[in-house]
Short mmCIF file of C-alpha atoms in Angstrom, two decimals:
data_model
loop_
_atom_site.label_atom_id
_atom_site.label_comp_id
_atom_site.label_asym_id
_atom_site.label_seq_id
_atom_site.Cartn_x
_atom_site.Cartn_y
_atom_site.Cartn_z
CA MET A 97 2.63 -16.91 -29.30
CA LYS A 98 1.03 -18.06 -32.57
CA LEU A 99 1.63 -16.05 -35.75
CA ASN A 100 -2.00 -15.19 -36.38
CA THR A 101 -2.27 -13.75 -32.86
CA ILE A 102 0.81 -11.61 -33.49
CA LEU A 103 -0.70 -10.27 -36.70
CA PHE A 104 -3.93 -9.49 -34.88
CA ILE A 105 -2.13 -7.43 -32.22
CA TRP A 106 -0.03 -5.69 -34.86
CA ALA A 107 -3.14 -4.74 -36.77
CA ILE A 108 -4.68 -3.16 -33.68
CA PHE A 109 -1.62 -1.06 -32.93
CA SER A 110 -1.11 0.04 -36.51
CA GLY A 111 -4.79 0.85 -37.08
CA VAL A 112 -4.83 -0.54 -40.64
CA VAL A 113 -8.20 -1.19 -42.27
CA LEU A 114 -8.16 -4.85 -43.26
CA GLN A 115 -9.82 -8.19 -42.72
CA VAL A 116 -7.91 -10.16 -40.10
CA SER A 117 -8.31 -13.93 -39.77
CA VAL A 118 -7.81 -15.55 -36.38
CA GLY A 119 -7.68 -19.19 -35.46
CA ILE A 120 -9.09 -19.11 -31.94
CA THR A 121 -11.97 -21.54 -31.50
CA GLY A 122 -15.33 -19.85 -31.17
CA PHE A 123 -13.97 -16.44 -32.20
CA PRO A 124 -15.30 -14.61 -35.32
CA LYS A 125 -13.31 -15.51 -38.41
CA THR A 126 -13.11 -11.93 -39.68
CA MET A 127 -12.97 -8.52 -38.03
CA THR A 128 -12.90 -5.07 -39.61
CA LEU A 129 -10.27 -2.80 -38.06
CA HIS A 130 -10.40 0.92 -38.75
CA ARG A 131 -7.47 3.30 -38.93
CA ALA A 132 -7.69 6.07 -36.36
CA ILE A 133 -5.55 8.34 -38.58
CA PRO A 134 -6.55 8.39 -42.29
CA LEU A 135 -4.01 6.78 -44.63
CA LYS A 136 -3.87 9.78 -46.97
CA ASP A 137 -2.83 12.16 -44.17
CA ARG A 138 0.83 12.62 -43.33
CA VAL A 139 1.28 12.84 -39.59
CA ASP A 140 4.32 14.06 -37.72
CA LEU A 141 6.03 11.32 -35.68
CA ARG A 142 5.51 13.33 -32.51
CA GLN A 143 1.77 13.27 -33.11
CA LEU A 144 1.87 9.50 -33.50
CA ARG A 145 3.80 9.14 -30.27
CA ALA A 146 1.30 11.40 -28.50
CA HIS A 147 -1.58 9.38 -29.93
CA ASP A 148 0.01 6.12 -28.79
CA LYS A 149 0.85 7.52 -25.37
CA ALA A 150 -2.75 8.58 -24.80
CA ARG A 151 -4.06 5.20 -25.91
CA HIS A 152 -1.53 3.25 -23.87
CA GLY A 153 -2.37 5.37 -20.86
CA ARG A 154 -6.01 4.36 -21.17
CA ASN A 155 -4.98 0.71 -21.42
CA LEU A 156 -2.73 0.79 -18.36
CA GLN A 157 -5.35 2.57 -16.27
CA SER A 158 -8.03 -0.07 -16.86
CA ILE A 159 -7.03 -1.73 -13.57
CA GLY A 160 -5.43 0.64 -11.12
CA VAL A 161 -5.48 2.25 -7.72
CA VAL A 162 -8.12 4.94 -7.30
CA ASP A 163 -7.50 7.58 -4.67
CA PHE A 164 -10.09 9.52 -2.67
CA PRO A 165 -9.26 12.42 -0.31
CA VAL A 166 -10.36 12.03 3.31
CA SER A 167 -11.63 14.71 5.71
CA GLY A 168 -13.22 14.67 9.13
CA THR A 169 -12.35 13.02 12.43
CA PHE A 170 -13.72 10.26 14.66
CA ASN A 171 -14.05 12.72 17.55
CA PRO A 172 -17.78 13.15 18.25
CA TYR A 173 -17.12 16.46 19.96
CA ARG A 174 -15.70 17.88 16.72
CA VAL A 175 -17.03 16.13 13.61
CA GLY A 176 -17.81 12.51 14.44
CA LEU A 177 -17.50 11.23 10.88
CA TYR A 178 -15.06 10.81 8.00
CA TYR A 179 -16.05 11.98 4.54
CA THR A 180 -14.63 12.16 1.05
CA LYS A 181 -15.20 14.09 -2.18
CA VAL A 182 -16.70 12.61 -5.33
CA GLU A 183 -17.25 14.26 -8.70
CA LEU A 184 -20.33 13.26 -10.67
CA GLY A 185 -21.83 14.15 -14.03
CA THR A 186 -20.95 16.28 -17.06
CA PRO A 187 -19.84 18.90 -16.33
CA ALA A 188 -18.38 17.39 -13.18
CA GLN A 189 -19.93 18.55 -9.91
CA GLU A 190 -18.33 18.00 -6.51
CA PHE A 191 -20.05 16.36 -3.52
CA ASN A 192 -18.91 15.64 0.03
CA VAL A 193 -20.16 12.23 1.17
CA GLN A 194 -19.72 10.22 4.36
CA ILE A 195 -17.52 7.12 4.11
CA ASP A 196 -19.77 4.26 5.21
CA THR A 197 -18.79 0.59 5.09
CA GLY A 198 -22.08 -0.32 6.74
CA SER A 199 -24.21 0.37 3.64
CA ASP A 200 -23.96 -0.32 -0.08
CA VAL A 201 -25.19 2.65 -2.09
CA LEU A 202 -23.60 5.94 -3.07
CA TRP A 203 -26.30 8.62 -2.95
CA VAL A 204 -26.38 12.42 -2.97
CA GLY A 205 -29.12 14.98 -2.44
CA CYS A 206 -30.94 15.95 -5.61
CA LYS A 207 -32.82 18.99 -6.85
CA GLY A 208 -36.15 19.41 -5.08
CA CYS A 209 -35.17 17.21 -2.15
CA SER A 210 -37.40 17.46 0.90
CA GLY A 211 -35.48 17.61 4.16
CA CYS A 212 -32.02 17.88 2.58
CA PRO A 213 -29.96 20.41 4.58
CA GLU A 214 -28.88 23.51 2.68
CA THR A 215 -26.07 24.57 5.05
CA THR A 216 -23.50 22.77 7.16
CA GLY A 217 -21.46 23.48 10.25
CA LEU A 218 -18.44 21.65 8.80
CA GLN A 219 -15.60 23.95 7.83
CA ASP A 220 -14.67 24.79 4.25
CA ILE A 221 -17.31 22.77 2.45
CA GLN A 222 -20.38 23.89 0.58
CA LEU A 223 -23.39 21.65 0.13
CA ASN A 224 -24.52 20.87 -3.43
CA VAL A 225 -27.48 19.14 -5.03
CA PHE A 226 -27.37 16.96 -8.12
CA ASN A 227 -29.69 17.74 -11.04
CA PRO A 228 -29.84 14.90 -13.59
CA THR A 229 -31.26 17.21 -16.27
CA SER A 230 -28.17 19.43 -15.99
CA SER A 231 -25.74 16.58 -16.73
CA SER A 232 -25.36 15.62 -20.37
CA SER A 233 -24.21 12.12 -19.41
CA ALA A 234 -26.97 11.29 -16.89
CA SER A 235 -29.82 8.86 -17.40
CA VAL A 236 -32.51 7.68 -14.98
CA ILE A 237 -32.48 3.93 -14.28
CA GLY A 238 -35.74 2.20 -15.15
CA CYS A 239 -37.32 -0.79 -13.43
CA ASN A 240 -36.44 -3.07 -16.34
CA ASP A 241 -32.74 -2.27 -16.08
CA LYS A 242 -30.58 -5.27 -15.16
CA GLN A 243 -28.84 -3.30 -12.41
CA CYS A 244 -32.20 -2.58 -10.80
CA SER A 245 -33.18 -6.25 -10.90
CA VAL A 246 -29.94 -7.30 -9.23
CA GLY A 247 -30.24 -4.56 -6.62
CA ALA A 248 -33.77 -5.69 -5.77
CA GLN A 249 -32.39 -9.08 -4.70
CA TYR A 250 -30.60 -7.34 -1.81
CA ALA A 251 -33.43 -4.89 -0.99
CA ASP A 252 -31.31 -2.04 -2.37
CA ALA A 253 -33.81 -1.27 -5.14
CA ILE A 254 -37.58 -1.10 -5.60
CA CYS A 255 -39.88 -0.03 -8.44
CA ASP A 256 -41.82 3.23 -8.00
CA ASN A 257 -45.07 4.40 -9.58
CA SER A 258 -43.20 6.12 -12.41
CA ASN A 259 -41.47 2.87 -13.39
CA ASN A 260 -38.18 4.23 -12.11
CA CYS A 261 -35.70 2.17 -10.12
CA ALA A 262 -35.96 3.62 -6.62
CA TYR A 263 -34.70 3.06 -3.08
CA GLN A 264 -35.72 3.71 0.51
CA PHE A 265 -33.15 3.27 3.29
CA GLN A 266 -33.49 3.42 7.05
CA TYR A 267 -30.26 3.72 9.06
CA GLY A 268 -29.49 2.52 12.57
CA ASP A 269 -29.84 6.00 14.09
CA GLY A 270 -33.42 6.26 12.81
CA SER A 271 -32.62 8.62 9.92
CA GLY A 272 -33.74 7.76 6.42
CA THR A 273 -33.55 8.67 2.75
CA GLN A 274 -35.48 7.81 -0.37
CA GLY A 275 -35.04 8.57 -4.03
CA TYR A 276 -34.32 7.04 -7.41
CA TYR A 277 -31.26 5.72 -9.22
CA VAL A 278 -29.29 7.56 -11.89
CA SER A 279 -26.48 6.37 -14.15
CA ASP A 280 -23.76 8.94 -14.72
CA LEU A 281 -20.02 9.46 -14.79
CA LEU A 282 -17.97 9.14 -11.61
CA HIS A 283 -14.66 10.94 -12.07
CA LEU A 284 -11.68 9.03 -10.64
CA GLU A 285 -8.24 10.29 -9.69
CA THR A 286 -5.06 8.27 -9.98
CA ILE A 287 -1.37 9.15 -10.20
CA ILE A 288 0.88 7.79 -12.96
CA GLY A 289 4.59 7.68 -12.23
CA ASN A 290 5.83 9.84 -9.38
CA THR A 291 4.04 13.10 -10.10
CA GLN A 292 1.74 12.80 -13.09
CA SER A 293 -1.94 12.95 -12.16
CA SER A 294 -4.51 11.24 -14.32
CA ASN A 295 -8.26 11.76 -14.29
CA ASN A 296 -10.48 8.96 -15.56
CA SER A 297 -14.20 8.40 -15.40
CA ALA A 298 -16.58 5.47 -15.30
CA LYS A 299 -20.34 5.07 -15.58
CA VAL A 300 -21.84 4.10 -12.24
CA THR A 301 -25.31 3.85 -10.79
CA PHE A 302 -25.96 6.00 -7.71
CA GLY A 303 -28.90 7.32 -5.73
CA CYS A 304 -30.61 10.66 -6.21
CA SER A 305 -32.19 11.55 -2.85
CA VAL A 306 -35.55 13.35 -2.96
CA ALA A 307 -36.34 13.09 0.77
CA GLN A 308 -34.41 12.82 4.02
CA THR A 309 -35.50 12.39 7.64
CA GLY A 310 -33.97 12.26 11.12
CA ASP A 311 -30.35 13.21 11.71
CA LEU A 312 -29.75 13.51 7.96
CA THR A 313 -31.75 16.75 8.03
CA LYS A 314 -29.55 18.39 10.69
CA THR A 315 -27.13 21.07 9.56
CA ASP A 316 -24.38 20.92 12.22
CA ARG A 317 -22.44 18.11 10.50
CA ALA A 318 -24.33 17.86 7.23
CA VAL A 319 -22.72 16.46 4.09
CA ASP A 320 -24.14 15.91 0.61
CA GLY A 321 -24.85 12.21 1.00
CA ILE A 322 -23.38 8.83 1.86
CA PHE A 323 -20.81 6.73 0.00
CA GLY A 324 -21.69 3.12 0.78
CA PHE A 325 -18.66 0.83 0.52
CA GLY A 326 -20.58 -2.42 0.99
CA GLN A 327 -20.15 -5.42 -1.28
CA GLN A 328 -23.63 -5.86 -2.78
CA ALA A 329 -24.56 -5.22 -6.41
CA MET A 330 -25.28 -1.48 -6.08
CA SER A 331 -21.95 -0.74 -4.39
CA VAL A 332 -19.61 1.44 -6.45
CA VAL A 333 -16.75 -0.89 -5.44
CA THR A 334 -18.64 -3.83 -6.96
CA GLN A 335 -19.59 -1.85 -10.05
CA LEU A 336 -16.03 -0.69 -10.77
CA SER A 337 -14.50 -4.11 -10.16
CA SER A 338 -17.07 -5.80 -12.41
CA GLN A 339 -16.15 -3.32 -15.16
CA GLY A 340 -12.46 -4.16 -14.74
CA ILE A 341 -11.65 -0.59 -13.69
CA ALA A 342 -10.58 -1.26 -10.09
CA PRO A 343 -9.72 -4.34 -8.03
CA ALA A 344 -12.30 -6.03 -5.81
CA ALA A 345 -10.75 -4.47 -2.72
CA PHE A 346 -10.57 -1.15 -0.93
CA SER A 347 -8.66 0.16 2.08
CA HIS A 348 -8.76 3.03 4.51
CA CYS A 349 -6.42 4.48 7.11
CA LEU A 350 -8.26 7.03 9.27
CA ARG A 351 -6.20 9.47 11.28
CA GLY A 352 -7.13 9.62 14.94
CA ASP A 353 -5.36 12.87 15.83
CA ASP A 354 -6.96 16.32 15.92
CA ASN A 355 -6.11 16.95 12.25
CA GLY A 356 -8.15 13.97 11.09
CA GLY A 357 -8.28 12.94 7.45
CA GLY A 358 -6.40 9.91 6.20
CA ILE A 359 -6.22 7.56 3.22
CA LEU A 360 -8.97 5.92 1.17
CA VAL A 361 -8.08 3.85 -1.91
CA LEU A 362 -9.54 1.19 -4.14
CA GLY A 363 -6.87 -1.48 -3.73
CA SER A 364 -5.26 -3.36 -0.84
CA ILE A 365 -2.86 -1.66 1.56
CA VAL A 366 0.18 -3.90 2.00
CA GLU A 367 2.16 -3.33 5.20
CA PRO A 368 4.22 -5.60 7.50
CA GLY A 369 2.23 -7.09 10.35
CA MET A 370 -1.09 -7.10 8.51
CA VAL A 371 -3.37 -9.85 9.85
CA TYR A 372 -6.52 -11.19 8.20
CA THR A 373 -9.71 -12.85 9.31
CA PRO A 374 -12.37 -14.29 7.00
CA LEU A 375 -15.68 -12.56 6.39
CA VAL A 376 -18.78 -14.40 7.50
CA PRO A 377 -20.28 -15.57 4.19
CA SER A 378 -23.67 -14.52 2.83
CA MET A 379 -24.13 -11.57 5.18
CA PRO A 380 -25.29 -8.10 4.08
CA HIS A 381 -22.60 -6.34 6.12
CA TYR A 382 -18.91 -6.87 6.87
CA ASN A 383 -19.45 -9.48 9.56
CA LEU A 384 -16.49 -11.04 11.35
CA ASN A 385 -16.25 -13.96 13.75
CA LEU A 386 -15.24 -12.34 17.05
CA GLN A 387 -14.38 -15.18 19.42
CA SER A 388 -13.16 -13.52 22.62
CA ILE A 389 -11.91 -10.34 24.28
CA SER A 390 -8.75 -10.08 26.37
CA VAL A 391 -7.68 -7.33 28.78
CA ASN A 392 -3.99 -7.22 29.68
CA GLY A 393 -3.64 -10.61 28.02
CA GLN A 394 -6.34 -12.22 30.17
CA LYS A 395 -9.35 -13.65 28.36
CA LEU A 396 -12.61 -12.27 29.76
CA PRO A 397 -15.30 -14.65 31.08
CA ILE A 398 -17.69 -14.12 28.17
CA ASP A 399 -19.60 -17.02 26.63
CA SER A 400 -18.43 -17.24 23.01
CA SER A 401 -22.03 -17.79 21.88
CA VAL A 402 -22.59 -14.10 22.65
CA PHE A 403 -20.65 -13.29 19.46
CA THR A 404 -22.38 -15.84 17.20
CA THR A 405 -23.51 -14.34 13.89
CA SER A 406 -27.18 -14.41 12.91
CA SER A 407 -29.60 -12.10 11.14
CA ASN A 408 -29.64 -9.70 14.11
CA ALA A 409 -26.46 -10.62 16.00
CA GLY A 410 -22.73 -10.79 15.41
CA THR A 411 -19.81 -8.40 14.88
CA ILE A 412 -19.81 -5.74 12.16
CA ILE A 413 -17.07 -3.42 10.88
CA ASP A 414 -18.76 -0.07 10.15
CA SER A 415 -16.95 3.17 9.35
CA GLY A 416 -20.32 4.97 9.36
CA THR A 417 -20.56 4.45 13.14
CA THR A 418 -18.65 6.93 15.31
CA LEU A 419 -18.21 4.90 18.51
CA ALA A 420 -18.16 1.15 19.22
CA TYR A 421 -20.86 -1.07 20.67
CA LEU A 422 -20.87 -4.34 22.61
CA SER A 423 -23.75 -6.67 23.31
CA GLU A 424 -25.05 -6.45 26.86
CA GLU A 425 -23.54 -9.82 27.87
CA ALA A 426 -20.06 -8.69 26.76
CA TYR A 427 -20.23 -5.05 27.84
CA THR A 428 -20.42 -5.54 31.60
CA PRO A 429 -17.43 -7.96 31.87
CA PHE A 430 -15.45 -5.64 29.60
CA VAL A 431 -16.04 -2.48 31.67
CA ASN A 432 -15.51 -4.37 34.94
CA ALA A 433 -12.13 -5.66 33.72
CA ILE A 434 -10.98 -2.19 32.68
CA SER A 435 -12.11 -0.64 35.96
CA ALA A 436 -10.38 -3.36 37.99
CA ALA A 437 -7.12 -2.88 36.09
CA VAL A 438 -6.97 0.86 36.94
CA SER A 439 -8.66 0.88 40.35
CA ARG A 440 -5.51 1.98 42.19
CA SER A 441 -4.56 4.74 39.76
CA VAL A 442 -7.75 6.62 38.85
CA GLN A 443 -10.90 7.92 40.43
CA PRO A 444 -14.02 6.38 38.85
CA LEU A 445 -17.16 8.43 38.24
CA LEU A 446 -20.40 8.20 36.31
CA SER A 447 -21.39 10.73 33.68
CA ARG A 448 -24.93 10.34 32.32
CA GLY A 449 -24.78 6.64 33.06
CA ASN A 450 -21.43 6.17 31.34
CA SER A 451 -18.34 4.80 33.12
CA CYS A 452 -15.70 7.54 33.34
CA TYR A 453 -12.34 8.01 35.04
CA LEU A 454 -10.59 11.05 36.50
CA ILE A 455 -6.96 10.91 35.37
CA THR A 456 -3.95 13.05 36.29
CA SER A 457 -1.37 11.28 34.10
CA SER A 458 -1.22 9.70 30.65
CA VAL A 459 -3.87 7.11 29.81
CA ASP A 460 -1.16 5.00 28.15
CA GLU A 461 0.61 4.69 31.49
CA ILE A 462 -2.51 3.59 33.35
CA PHE A 463 -4.95 1.75 31.14
CA PRO A 464 -4.40 -1.76 29.75
CA LEU A 465 -4.22 -2.98 26.19
CA VAL A 466 -7.33 -4.75 24.92
CA SER A 467 -7.32 -7.51 22.34
CA LEU A 468 -10.28 -8.46 20.16
CA ASN A 469 -9.63 -12.03 19.05
CA PHE A 470 -11.08 -13.18 15.73
CA ALA A 471 -11.31 -16.42 13.74
CA GLY A 472 -8.09 -17.48 12.07
CA GLY A 473 -5.91 -16.25 14.93
CA ALA A 474 -6.15 -12.56 14.01
CA SER A 475 -6.20 -10.17 16.96
CA MET A 476 -7.01 -6.46 16.90
CA VAL A 477 -4.99 -4.74 19.64
CA LEU A 478 -6.65 -1.64 21.07
CA ARG A 479 -4.77 1.10 22.89
CA PRO A 480 -6.61 3.05 25.63
CA GLN A 481 -7.42 5.76 23.03
CA ASP A 482 -9.22 3.09 20.98
CA TYR A 483 -11.79 2.34 23.69
CA LEU A 484 -11.83 5.58 25.74
CA LEU A 485 -12.88 9.16 24.89
CA GLU A 486 -11.49 12.29 26.52
CA GLN A 487 -14.55 14.27 27.55
CA ASN A 488 -13.51 17.29 29.70
CA SER A 489 -11.47 18.18 32.76
CA ILE A 490 -12.19 18.75 36.44
CA ALA A 491 -9.78 20.78 38.58
CA GLY A 492 -6.94 20.11 36.15
CA ALA A 493 -7.62 16.37 35.90
CA ALA A 494 -8.76 14.88 32.60
CA VAL A 495 -12.03 12.97 32.38
CA TRP A 496 -11.88 9.94 30.11
CA CYS A 497 -15.05 7.97 29.49
CA MET A 498 -15.76 4.56 28.05
CA GLY A 499 -16.11 4.89 24.27
CA PHE A 500 -17.62 1.42 23.96
CA GLN A 501 -21.38 1.59 24.47
CA LYS A 502 -23.85 -1.10 25.52
CA MET A 503 -26.32 -2.53 23.00
CA ASP A 504 -29.33 -3.13 25.26
CA GLY A 505 -31.25 -6.26 24.35
CA GLN A 506 -29.24 -6.89 21.18
CA GLY A 507 -26.49 -9.40 20.47
CA MET A 508 -24.71 -6.99 18.15
CA THR A 509 -21.10 -5.78 18.32
CA ILE A 510 -20.29 -2.80 16.07
CA LEU A 511 -16.73 -1.60 15.58
CA GLY A 512 -16.92 2.02 14.46
CA ASP A 513 -14.39 4.80 13.87
CA LEU A 514 -13.26 4.85 17.52
CA VAL A 515 -11.72 1.41 16.92
CA LEU A 516 -10.90 1.69 13.20
CA LYS A 517 -8.85 4.87 13.44
CA ASP A 518 -5.04 4.67 13.40
CA LYS A 519 -5.20 1.35 11.56
CA ALA A 520 -4.67 0.37 7.97
CA VAL A 521 -7.81 -1.66 7.22
CA VAL A 522 -8.19 -3.77 4.06
CA TYR A 523 -11.50 -5.05 2.71
CA ASP A 524 -10.35 -7.84 0.39
CA LEU A 525 -13.61 -8.73 -1.33
CA ALA A 526 -12.00 -11.01 -3.91
CA ASN A 527 -10.73 -13.27 -1.12
CA GLN A 528 -13.59 -12.55 1.31
CA ARG A 529 -11.45 -11.36 4.21
CA ILE A 530 -10.64 -8.23 6.18
CA GLY A 531 -7.15 -7.31 7.36
CA TRP A 532 -5.67 -4.65 9.61
CA VAL A 533 -2.52 -3.41 11.27
CA ASN A 534 -1.98 -0.54 13.71
CA TYR A 535 -0.53 2.32 11.66
CA ASP A 536 0.31 6.02 11.66
CA CYS A 537 -2.16 7.15 9.01
CA SER A 538 -0.28 10.41 8.42
CA GLN A 539 2.41 8.31 6.71
CA SER A 540 2.44 6.83 3.21
CA VAL A 541 1.39 3.23 2.59
CA ASN A 542 2.02 0.55 -0.02
CA VAL A 543 -1.01 -0.51 -2.05
CA SER A 544 -1.50 -3.54 -4.27
CA THR A 545 -3.87 -3.77 -7.23
CA SER A 546 -3.48 -7.54 -7.39
CA THR A 547 -6.67 -9.48 -8.05
CA GLY A 548 -6.90 -13.26 -8.03
CA SER A 549 -3.97 -14.82 -9.87
CA ASN A 550 -2.76 -11.54 -11.39
CA THR A 551 0.78 -10.40 -10.60
CA ASN A 552 1.10 -7.96 -7.72
CA THR A 553 1.52 -4.32 -8.69
CA TYR A 554 2.77 -2.27 -5.78
CA VAL A 555 2.22 1.43 -5.59
CA ASN A 556 2.78 3.98 -2.86
CA THR A 557 0.67 6.78 -1.42
CA GLY A 558 2.43 9.91 -0.27
CA GLN A 559 1.37 13.37 0.75
CA LEU A 560 1.50 16.03 -1.95
CA SER A 561 0.90 19.76 -1.50
CA GLY A 562 -2.57 21.18 -1.10
CA SER A 563 -5.40 20.34 1.27
CA ILE A 564 -9.13 20.02 1.06
CA SER A 565 -9.90 21.53 4.44
CA SER A 566 -8.16 23.81 6.88
CA THR A 567 -8.75 21.21 9.57
CA ASN A 568 -7.37 18.31 7.56
CA PRO A 569 -4.01 17.16 6.21
CA PRO A 570 -2.89 17.40 2.57
CA CYS A 571 -4.75 15.10 0.22
CA MET A 572 -3.20 11.68 -0.12
CA LYS A 573 -2.17 10.96 -3.69
CA ILE A 574 -1.29 7.73 -5.42
CA LEU A 575 2.18 7.21 -6.82
CA VAL A 576 1.77 4.47 -9.39
CA ALA A 577 4.76 2.52 -10.68
CA VAL A 578 4.10 2.11 -14.43
CA SER A 579 4.25 -1.49 -15.59
CA MET A 580 6.63 -2.80 -18.29
CA MET A 581 3.70 -4.60 -19.87
CA LEU A 582 3.39 -1.93 -22.57
CA ALA A 583 6.97 -2.39 -23.71
CA SER A 584 6.56 -6.14 -23.89
CA LEU A 585 3.48 -5.75 -26.09
CA LEU A 586 5.13 -3.27 -28.42
CA TYR A 587 8.40 -5.11 -28.91
CA MET A 588 7.58 -8.84 -28.62
#
């Protein structure tokens, strides 16, 4: 390292007020550095160490793993969605929002919202509304804001009559929301070392909903909003990674048992057996190239063109969808193959047009494994519980029904929570790929904050005491191994 660079770093750490010359091409020749602690004051060494520790902590947390608690279950007869908590504004206010990889924007209900539910049937949560005028750090995004202009390119933002940056979304189930964008603090939780929790915050742009329609107005499973984990400009993942606060990756591991919950982190889960397939480029959703489906190792007679990606066809990973859906041309061969494989062991029946089976033993002993085969040689192996749903019982026999549904007249395949549960799933946006491995999501996982050519930093999530819901497991916390980078800077 050159001498003038060393002096520059020393001046920053010491806080001395002086003119520092640097010899880097294109860099200002002089910079004024100000002492954080006045020269005339005598400060105890412990205070200096505390000051340095706080500053170094901020430095080391600039890129790190961010942890979100997870509640809910995939089971449509209980909850039918997974959700997390976010804290917004000053003072911080807590909101429960659905985890949705099929949309881009984080939005919550706001004061005066029309159609926003005021109560919920979900246990142990209370619905809240956000009021921008009550947060000292909030500001409404105008039409001339750069973020609004970028969002408009992806139809995530429009300009309203008040010159505010606004939005209007329609979801696949027919529900909708509209509102305007606000910039405010999102409070982030990480763990430093083995036990030390650290709370940071970052300015993000999110939606303030003033009207909701359709299923969003229902109270039985109502939450405060939706947390879109898409990859477009308005996504919080994109915003945080562009600010250098979090890596351009996130991961989830959704528990499929009755307790539900799971893991949701900004970072890449790293576990043995993880396989990856590339994302289809230039698509608004997480589109993958599904090439074939196998049942018991036998490839089904489905024309591969059925899975070809276009503006209204292809295969999408979507945690905001409860079940899974196959295009009509793929659905019938799939159900026929399953029924043929179990014809001697179960009694078939129809329930409201859905293929069901009367079972007197374990589904694992009877039903075959299914493999979804993607580009790059990556296969997603589905157990019977990943494509069937237990519905009820008749005379002591369990009724299991097909969890995959048919998309009439559409060439769309949607892999929702039924398929995604009990898997560690990585959305590696920096490398434009998605990875997965079957996993017990009640266990801890390794997470990497590596981005691009940066050195891997491995951390570990483990369960700590305390829970966010009586029906859910303890919150998953991040155990971050502190880097030696600080020591090398201080003593080089």
